[in-house]
Amino acid sequence: RVWFGGRVSIAIGLVATAIQVIVGCIYGGIMAFCGGWIDELMMRIIEVLTSIPGLLLTMLIIVVFGNSIPTLVIALTITAWCGTARMVRGQLMQLRESEYVLAAGALGASPARIIIKHLLPNTIGVLILTIATSIPGYIFDEAGLSFLGLGLQAPNTSWGVLISYGQNAMAFYPYQLFFPAF
């Protein structure tokens, strides 16, 4: 059951991280490349989204739409992409004045091609860091919500559900809490 629950928890972490990185890269790339009032407007949208507490919004979405894996992934990623978009924007703002980017624009490359071929590959370091820190964060968030009874429930098995079951049986079988928590 621990392996089966791990499969669900890790899948949620990977899918949520992929959504976070894809949306963050697209949004941050548009902000950095366009600049001006478009950048200002898109930054205000990010500031509004990040001003809402993420855990509160996640719990609200789960309560309204139910306990399913797609709902949980959407609830976890609804505001998480904002940090990635900010980091990508910062990197691209530094890179967009580089000689090779200006040369590509002078040779007639489209803005989408410049972003995809020249700018985004140079943000790979920031994206690797984001991916490496996001996957365990999503796993812990899912496990915490499932432990509290707001995440996945009975037919689905995840590490949080197993920890919850282990806590109920801890008085008689303490080893059942150890392995899922570990």
PDB file of C-alpha atoms in Angstrom:
ATOM      1  CA  ARG A   1       0.000   0.000   0.000  1.00  0.00           C
ATOM      2  CA  VAL A   2       2.911   2.348   0.678  1.00  0.00           C
ATOM      3  CA  TRP A   3       4.235   1.815  -2.855  1.00  0.00           C
ATOM      4  CA  PHE A   4       0.780   2.240  -4.378  1.00  0.00           C
ATOM      5  CA  GLY A   5       0.164   5.401  -2.325  1.00  0.00           C
ATOM      6  CA  GLY A   6       3.588   6.691  -3.323  1.00  0.00           C
ATOM      7  CA  ARG A   7       2.691   6.263  -6.961  1.00  0.00           C
ATOM      8  CA  VAL A   8      -0.332   8.536  -6.517  1.00  0.00           C
ATOM      9  CA  SER A   9       1.525  11.119  -4.409  1.00  0.00           C
ATOM     10  CA  ILE A  10       4.497  11.310  -6.781  1.00  0.00           C
ATOM     11  CA  ALA A  11       2.212  11.517  -9.828  1.00  0.00           C
ATOM     12  CA  ILE A  12       0.393  14.466  -8.260  1.00  0.00           C
ATOM     13  CA  GLY A  13       3.750  16.119  -7.543  1.00  0.00           C
ATOM     14  CA  LEU A  14       5.022  15.611 -11.090  1.00  0.00           C
ATOM     15  CA  VAL A  15       1.833  16.717 -12.856  1.00  0.00           C
ATOM     16  CA  ALA A  16       1.405  19.784 -10.645  1.00  0.00           C
ATOM     17  CA  THR A  17       5.052  20.758 -11.185  1.00  0.00           C
ATOM     18  CA  ALA A  18       4.695  20.350 -14.958  1.00  0.00           C
ATOM     19  CA  ILE A  19       1.636  22.611 -14.970  1.00  0.00           C
ATOM     20  CA  GLN A  20       3.433  25.151 -12.783  1.00  0.00           C
ATOM     21  CA  VAL A  21       6.503  25.262 -15.041  1.00  0.00           C
ATOM     22  CA  ILE A  22       4.583  25.382 -18.332  1.00  0.00           C
ATOM     23  CA  VAL A  23       2.162  28.120 -17.261  1.00  0.00           C
ATOM     24  CA  GLY A  24       4.921  30.054 -15.486  1.00  0.00           C
ATOM     25  CA  CYS A  25       7.230  29.942 -18.517  1.00  0.00           C
ATOM     26  CA  ILE A  26       4.549  31.049 -20.936  1.00  0.00           C
ATOM     27  CA  TYR A  27       3.265  33.830 -18.693  1.00  0.00           C
ATOM     28  CA  GLY A  28       6.751  35.012 -17.677  1.00  0.00           C
ATOM     29  CA  GLY A  29       7.967  34.887 -21.279  1.00  0.00           C
ATOM     30  CA  ILE A  30       5.097  37.039 -22.479  1.00  0.00           C
ATOM     31  CA  MET A  31       5.636  39.532 -19.642  1.00  0.00           C
ATOM     32  CA  ALA A  32       9.368  39.880 -20.239  1.00  0.00           C
ATOM     33  CA  PHE A  33       9.257  39.988 -24.013  1.00  0.00           C
ATOM     34  CA  CYS A  34       6.368  42.423 -24.399  1.00  0.00           C
ATOM     35  CA  GLY A  35       7.312  44.794 -21.585  1.00  0.00           C
ATOM     36  CA  GLY A  36       5.590  48.153 -21.137  1.00  0.00           C
ATOM     37  CA  TRP A  37       1.965  48.285 -20.046  1.00  0.00           C
ATOM     38  CA  ILE A  38       1.405  44.589 -20.832  1.00  0.00           C
ATOM     39  CA  ASP A  39       4.144  43.672 -18.364  1.00  0.00           C
ATOM     40  CA  GLU A  40       2.679  46.020 -15.747  1.00  0.00           C
ATOM     41  CA  LEU A  41      -0.840  44.629 -16.171  1.00  0.00           C
ATOM     42  CA  MET A  42       0.324  41.007 -16.025  1.00  0.00           C
ATOM     43  CA  MET A  43       2.450  41.736 -12.922  1.00  0.00           C
ATOM     44  CA  ARG A  44      -0.596  43.242 -11.167  1.00  0.00           C
ATOM     45  CA  ILE A  45      -2.546  40.055 -11.931  1.00  0.00           C
ATOM     46  CA  ILE A  46       0.253  38.014 -10.329  1.00  0.00           C
ATOM     47  CA  GLU A  47       0.295  40.311  -7.296  1.00  0.00           C
ATOM     48  CA  VAL A  48      -3.451  39.893  -6.831  1.00  0.00           C
ATOM     49  CA  LEU A  49      -3.176  36.083  -7.112  1.00  0.00           C
ATOM     50  CA  THR A  50      -0.261  35.858  -4.694  1.00  0.00           C
ATOM     51  CA  SER A  51      -2.041  38.026  -2.133  1.00  0.00           C
ATOM     52  CA  ILE A  52      -4.586  35.225  -1.644  1.00  0.00           C
ATOM     53  CA  PRO A  53      -3.320  32.604   0.847  1.00  0.00           C
ATOM     54  CA  GLY A  54      -2.541  29.475  -1.184  1.00  0.00           C
ATOM     55  CA  LEU A  55      -3.596  26.932   1.423  1.00  0.00           C
ATOM     56  CA  LEU A  56      -6.897  28.693   2.031  1.00  0.00           C
ATOM     57  CA  LEU A  57      -7.644  28.836  -1.696  1.00  0.00           C
ATOM     58  CA  THR A  58      -6.657  25.169  -2.097  1.00  0.00           C
ATOM     59  CA  MET A  59      -8.968  24.088   0.718  1.00  0.00           C
ATOM     60  CA  LEU A  60     -11.811  26.199  -0.672  1.00  0.00           C
ATOM     61  CA  ILE A  61     -11.499  24.667  -4.143  1.00  0.00           C
ATOM     62  CA  ILE A  62     -11.385  21.130  -2.728  1.00  0.00           C
ATOM     63  CA  VAL A  63     -14.451  21.739  -0.554  1.00  0.00           C
ATOM     64  CA  VAL A  64     -16.417  23.227  -3.454  1.00  0.00           C
ATOM     65  CA  PHE A  65     -15.427  20.792  -6.229  1.00  0.00           C
ATOM     66  CA  GLY A  66     -14.823  17.585  -4.253  1.00  0.00           C
ATOM     67  CA  ASN A  67     -11.961  15.233  -3.475  1.00  0.00           C
ATOM     68  CA  SER A  68     -10.538  13.982  -6.750  1.00  0.00           C
ATOM     69  CA  ILE A  69      -7.043  13.902  -8.173  1.00  0.00           C
ATOM     70  CA  PRO A  70      -7.676  16.466 -10.972  1.00  0.00           C
ATOM     71  CA  THR A  71      -9.348  18.851  -8.519  1.00  0.00           C
ATOM     72  CA  LEU A  72      -6.432  18.486  -6.119  1.00  0.00           C
ATOM     73  CA  VAL A  73      -3.876  19.187  -8.858  1.00  0.00           C
ATOM     74  CA  ILE A  74      -5.773  22.273 -10.041  1.00  0.00           C
ATOM     75  CA  ALA A  75      -6.198  23.505  -6.480  1.00  0.00           C
ATOM     76  CA  LEU A  76      -2.495  23.112  -5.733  1.00  0.00           C
ATOM     77  CA  THR A  77      -1.333  24.861  -8.925  1.00  0.00           C
ATOM     78  CA  ILE A  78      -3.868  27.688  -9.086  1.00  0.00           C
ATOM     79  CA  THR A  79      -1.390  30.231  -7.685  1.00  0.00           C
ATOM     80  CA  ALA A  80       1.884  28.267  -7.611  1.00  0.00           C
ATOM     81  CA  TRP A  81       2.849  29.239 -11.159  1.00  0.00           C
ATOM     82  CA  CYS A  82       3.143  32.901 -10.153  1.00  0.00           C
ATOM     83  CA  GLY A  83       6.561  32.441  -8.542  1.00  0.00           C
ATOM     84  CA  THR A  84       7.865  30.629 -11.609  1.00  0.00           C
ATOM     85  CA  ALA A  85       6.531  33.381 -13.863  1.00  0.00           C
ATOM     86  CA  ARG A  86       8.334  36.012 -11.791  1.00  0.00           C
ATOM     87  CA  MET A  87      11.625  34.125 -11.920  1.00  0.00           C
ATOM     88  CA  VAL A  88      11.367  33.502 -15.665  1.00  0.00           C
ATOM     89  CA  ARG A  89      10.480  37.158 -16.214  1.00  0.00           C
ATOM     90  CA  GLY A  90      13.529  38.289 -14.254  1.00  0.00           C
ATOM     91  CA  GLN A  91      15.853  36.010 -16.201  1.00  0.00           C
ATOM     92  CA  LEU A  92      14.381  36.995 -19.548  1.00  0.00           C
ATOM     93  CA  MET A  93      14.548  40.705 -18.743  1.00  0.00           C
ATOM     94  CA  GLN A  94      18.305  40.281 -18.296  1.00  0.00           C
ATOM     95  CA  LEU A  95      18.694  38.225 -21.466  1.00  0.00           C
ATOM     96  CA  ARG A  96      16.476  40.128 -23.891  1.00  0.00           C
ATOM     97  CA  GLU A  97      19.093  42.837 -24.420  1.00  0.00           C
ATOM     98  CA  SER A  98      21.797  40.288 -25.283  1.00  0.00           C
ATOM     99  CA  GLU A  99      23.526  40.478 -28.649  1.00  0.00           C
ATOM    100  CA  TYR A 100      22.271  37.131 -29.918  1.00  0.00           C
ATOM    101  CA  VAL A 101      18.654  38.042 -29.106  1.00  0.00           C
ATOM    102  CA  LEU A 102      18.990  41.398 -30.857  1.00  0.00           C
ATOM    103  CA  ALA A 103      20.631  39.650 -33.837  1.00  0.00           C
ATOM    104  CA  ALA A 104      17.786  37.128 -34.061  1.00  0.00           C
ATOM    105  CA  GLY A 105      15.263  39.969 -34.050  1.00  0.00           C
ATOM    106  CA  ALA A 106      17.229  41.831 -36.724  1.00  0.00           C
ATOM    107  CA  LEU A 107      17.280  38.715 -38.895  1.00  0.00           C
ATOM    108  CA  GLY A 108      13.483  38.548 -38.771  1.00  0.00           C
ATOM    109  CA  ALA A 109      12.805  35.882 -36.154  1.00  0.00           C
ATOM    110  CA  SER A 110       9.299  36.014 -34.730  1.00  0.00           C
ATOM    111  CA  PRO A 111       8.827  36.897 -31.049  1.00  0.00           C
ATOM    112  CA  ALA A 112       7.620  33.367 -30.284  1.00  0.00           C
ATOM    113  CA  ARG A 113      10.740  31.880 -31.893  1.00  0.00           C
ATOM    114  CA  ILE A 114      13.010  34.240 -29.975  1.00  0.00           C
ATOM    115  CA  ILE A 115      11.337  33.299 -26.689  1.00  0.00           C
ATOM    116  CA  ILE A 116      11.320  29.536 -27.356  1.00  0.00           C
ATOM    117  CA  LYS A 117      14.698  29.119 -29.081  1.00  0.00           C
ATOM    118  CA  HIS A 118      16.863  31.823 -27.511  1.00  0.00           C
ATOM    119  CA  LEU A 119      15.468  32.978 -24.190  1.00  0.00           C
ATOM    120  CA  LEU A 120      13.802  29.995 -22.463  1.00  0.00           C
ATOM    121  CA  PRO A 121      16.774  27.603 -22.879  1.00  0.00           C
ATOM    122  CA  ASN A 122      18.891  30.085 -20.934  1.00  0.00           C
ATOM    123  CA  THR A 123      16.496  29.927 -17.987  1.00  0.00           C
ATOM    124  CA  ILE A 124      17.009  26.189 -17.533  1.00  0.00           C
ATOM    125  CA  GLY A 125      18.980  26.676 -14.302  1.00  0.00           C
ATOM    126  CA  VAL A 126      16.119  28.557 -12.682  1.00  0.00           C
ATOM    127  CA  LEU A 127      13.628  25.987 -13.958  1.00  0.00           C
ATOM    128  CA  ILE A 128      15.648  23.050 -12.586  1.00  0.00           C
ATOM    129  CA  LEU A 129      15.726  24.726  -9.190  1.00  0.00           C
ATOM    130  CA  THR A 130      11.976  25.343  -9.361  1.00  0.00           C
ATOM    131  CA  ILE A 131      11.270  21.740 -10.340  1.00  0.00           C
ATOM    132  CA  ALA A 132      13.540  20.337  -7.641  1.00  0.00           C
ATOM    133  CA  THR A 133      11.826  22.334  -4.906  1.00  0.00           C
ATOM    134  CA  SER A 134       8.261  22.077  -6.190  1.00  0.00           C
ATOM    135  CA  ILE A 135       7.870  18.305  -6.449  1.00  0.00           C
ATOM    136  CA  PRO A 136       8.480  17.609  -2.731  1.00  0.00           C
ATOM    137  CA  GLY A 137       6.381  20.637  -1.830  1.00  0.00           C
ATOM    138  CA  TYR A 138       3.402  19.302  -3.746  1.00  0.00           C
ATOM    139  CA  ILE A 139       3.865  15.839  -2.236  1.00  0.00           C
ATOM    140  CA  PHE A 140       3.869  17.302   1.285  1.00  0.00           C
ATOM    141  CA  ASP A 141       0.878  19.522   0.521  1.00  0.00           C
ATOM    142  CA  GLU A 142      -1.096  16.574  -0.833  1.00  0.00           C
ATOM    143  CA  ALA A 143      -0.133  14.384   2.118  1.00  0.00           C
ATOM    144  CA  GLY A 144      -1.061  17.111   4.602  1.00  0.00           C
ATOM    145  CA  LEU A 145      -4.429  17.758   2.981  1.00  0.00           C
ATOM    146  CA  SER A 146      -5.178  14.030   2.779  1.00  0.00           C
ATOM    147  CA  PHE A 147      -4.162  13.575   6.412  1.00  0.00           C
ATOM    148  CA  LEU A 148      -6.563  16.344   7.415  1.00  0.00           C
ATOM    149  CA  GLY A 149      -9.356  14.740   5.383  1.00  0.00           C
ATOM    150  CA  LEU A 150      -9.433  17.415   2.658  1.00  0.00           C
ATOM    151  CA  GLY A 151      -7.364  15.639   0.019  1.00  0.00           C
ATOM    152  CA  LEU A 152      -7.803  12.172  -1.402  1.00  0.00           C
ATOM    153  CA  GLN A 153     -10.082   9.790   0.450  1.00  0.00           C
ATOM    154  CA  ALA A 154     -10.910   6.109   0.909  1.00  0.00           C
ATOM    155  CA  PRO A 155     -10.908   4.495  -2.557  1.00  0.00           C
ATOM    156  CA  ASN A 156      -7.766   6.431  -3.494  1.00  0.00           C
ATOM    157  CA  THR A 157      -4.587   5.729  -1.578  1.00  0.00           C
ATOM    158  CA  SER A 158      -1.831   8.252  -1.010  1.00  0.00           C
ATOM    159  CA  TRP A 159       0.802   8.756   1.645  1.00  0.00           C
ATOM    160  CA  GLY A 160      -1.404  11.219   3.530  1.00  0.00           C
ATOM    161  CA  VAL A 161      -4.318   8.764   3.596  1.00  0.00           C
ATOM    162  CA  LEU A 162      -2.007   6.021   4.873  1.00  0.00           C
ATOM    163  CA  ILE A 163      -0.619   8.282   7.601  1.00  0.00           C
ATOM    164  CA  SER A 164      -4.177   9.092   8.639  1.00  0.00           C
ATOM    165  CA  TYR A 165      -5.048   5.382   8.812  1.00  0.00           C
ATOM    166  CA  GLY A 166      -1.834   4.723  10.721  1.00  0.00           C
ATOM    167  CA  GLN A 167      -2.643   7.428  13.240  1.00  0.00           C
ATOM    168  CA  ASN A 168      -6.016   5.820  13.945  1.00  0.00           C
ATOM    169  CA  ALA A 169      -4.359   2.443  14.519  1.00  0.00           C
ATOM    170  CA  MET A 170      -1.300   3.815  16.350  1.00  0.00           C
ATOM    171  CA  ALA A 171      -2.369   2.673  19.807  1.00  0.00           C
ATOM    172  CA  PHE A 172      -2.400  -1.003  18.781  1.00  0.00           C
ATOM    173  CA  TYR A 173      -0.120  -1.141  15.707  1.00  0.00           C
ATOM    174  CA  PRO A 174       2.458   1.686  15.880  1.00  0.00           C
ATOM    175  CA  TYR A 175       4.511   0.260  13.002  1.00  0.00           C
ATOM    176  CA  GLN A 176       1.631   1.078  10.610  1.00  0.00           C
ATOM    177  CA  LEU A 177       2.330   4.784  11.106  1.00  0.00           C
ATOM    178  CA  PHE A 178       6.086   4.481  10.748  1.00  0.00           C
ATOM    179  CA  PHE A 179       6.418   3.266   7.159  1.00  0.00           C
ATOM    180  CA  PRO A 180       4.047   5.736   5.420  1.00  0.00           C
ATOM    181  CA  ALA A 181       5.447   8.646   7.449  1.00  0.00           C
ATOM    182  CA  PHE A 182       9.010   7.601   6.612  1.00  0.00           C
TER     183      PHE A 182
END
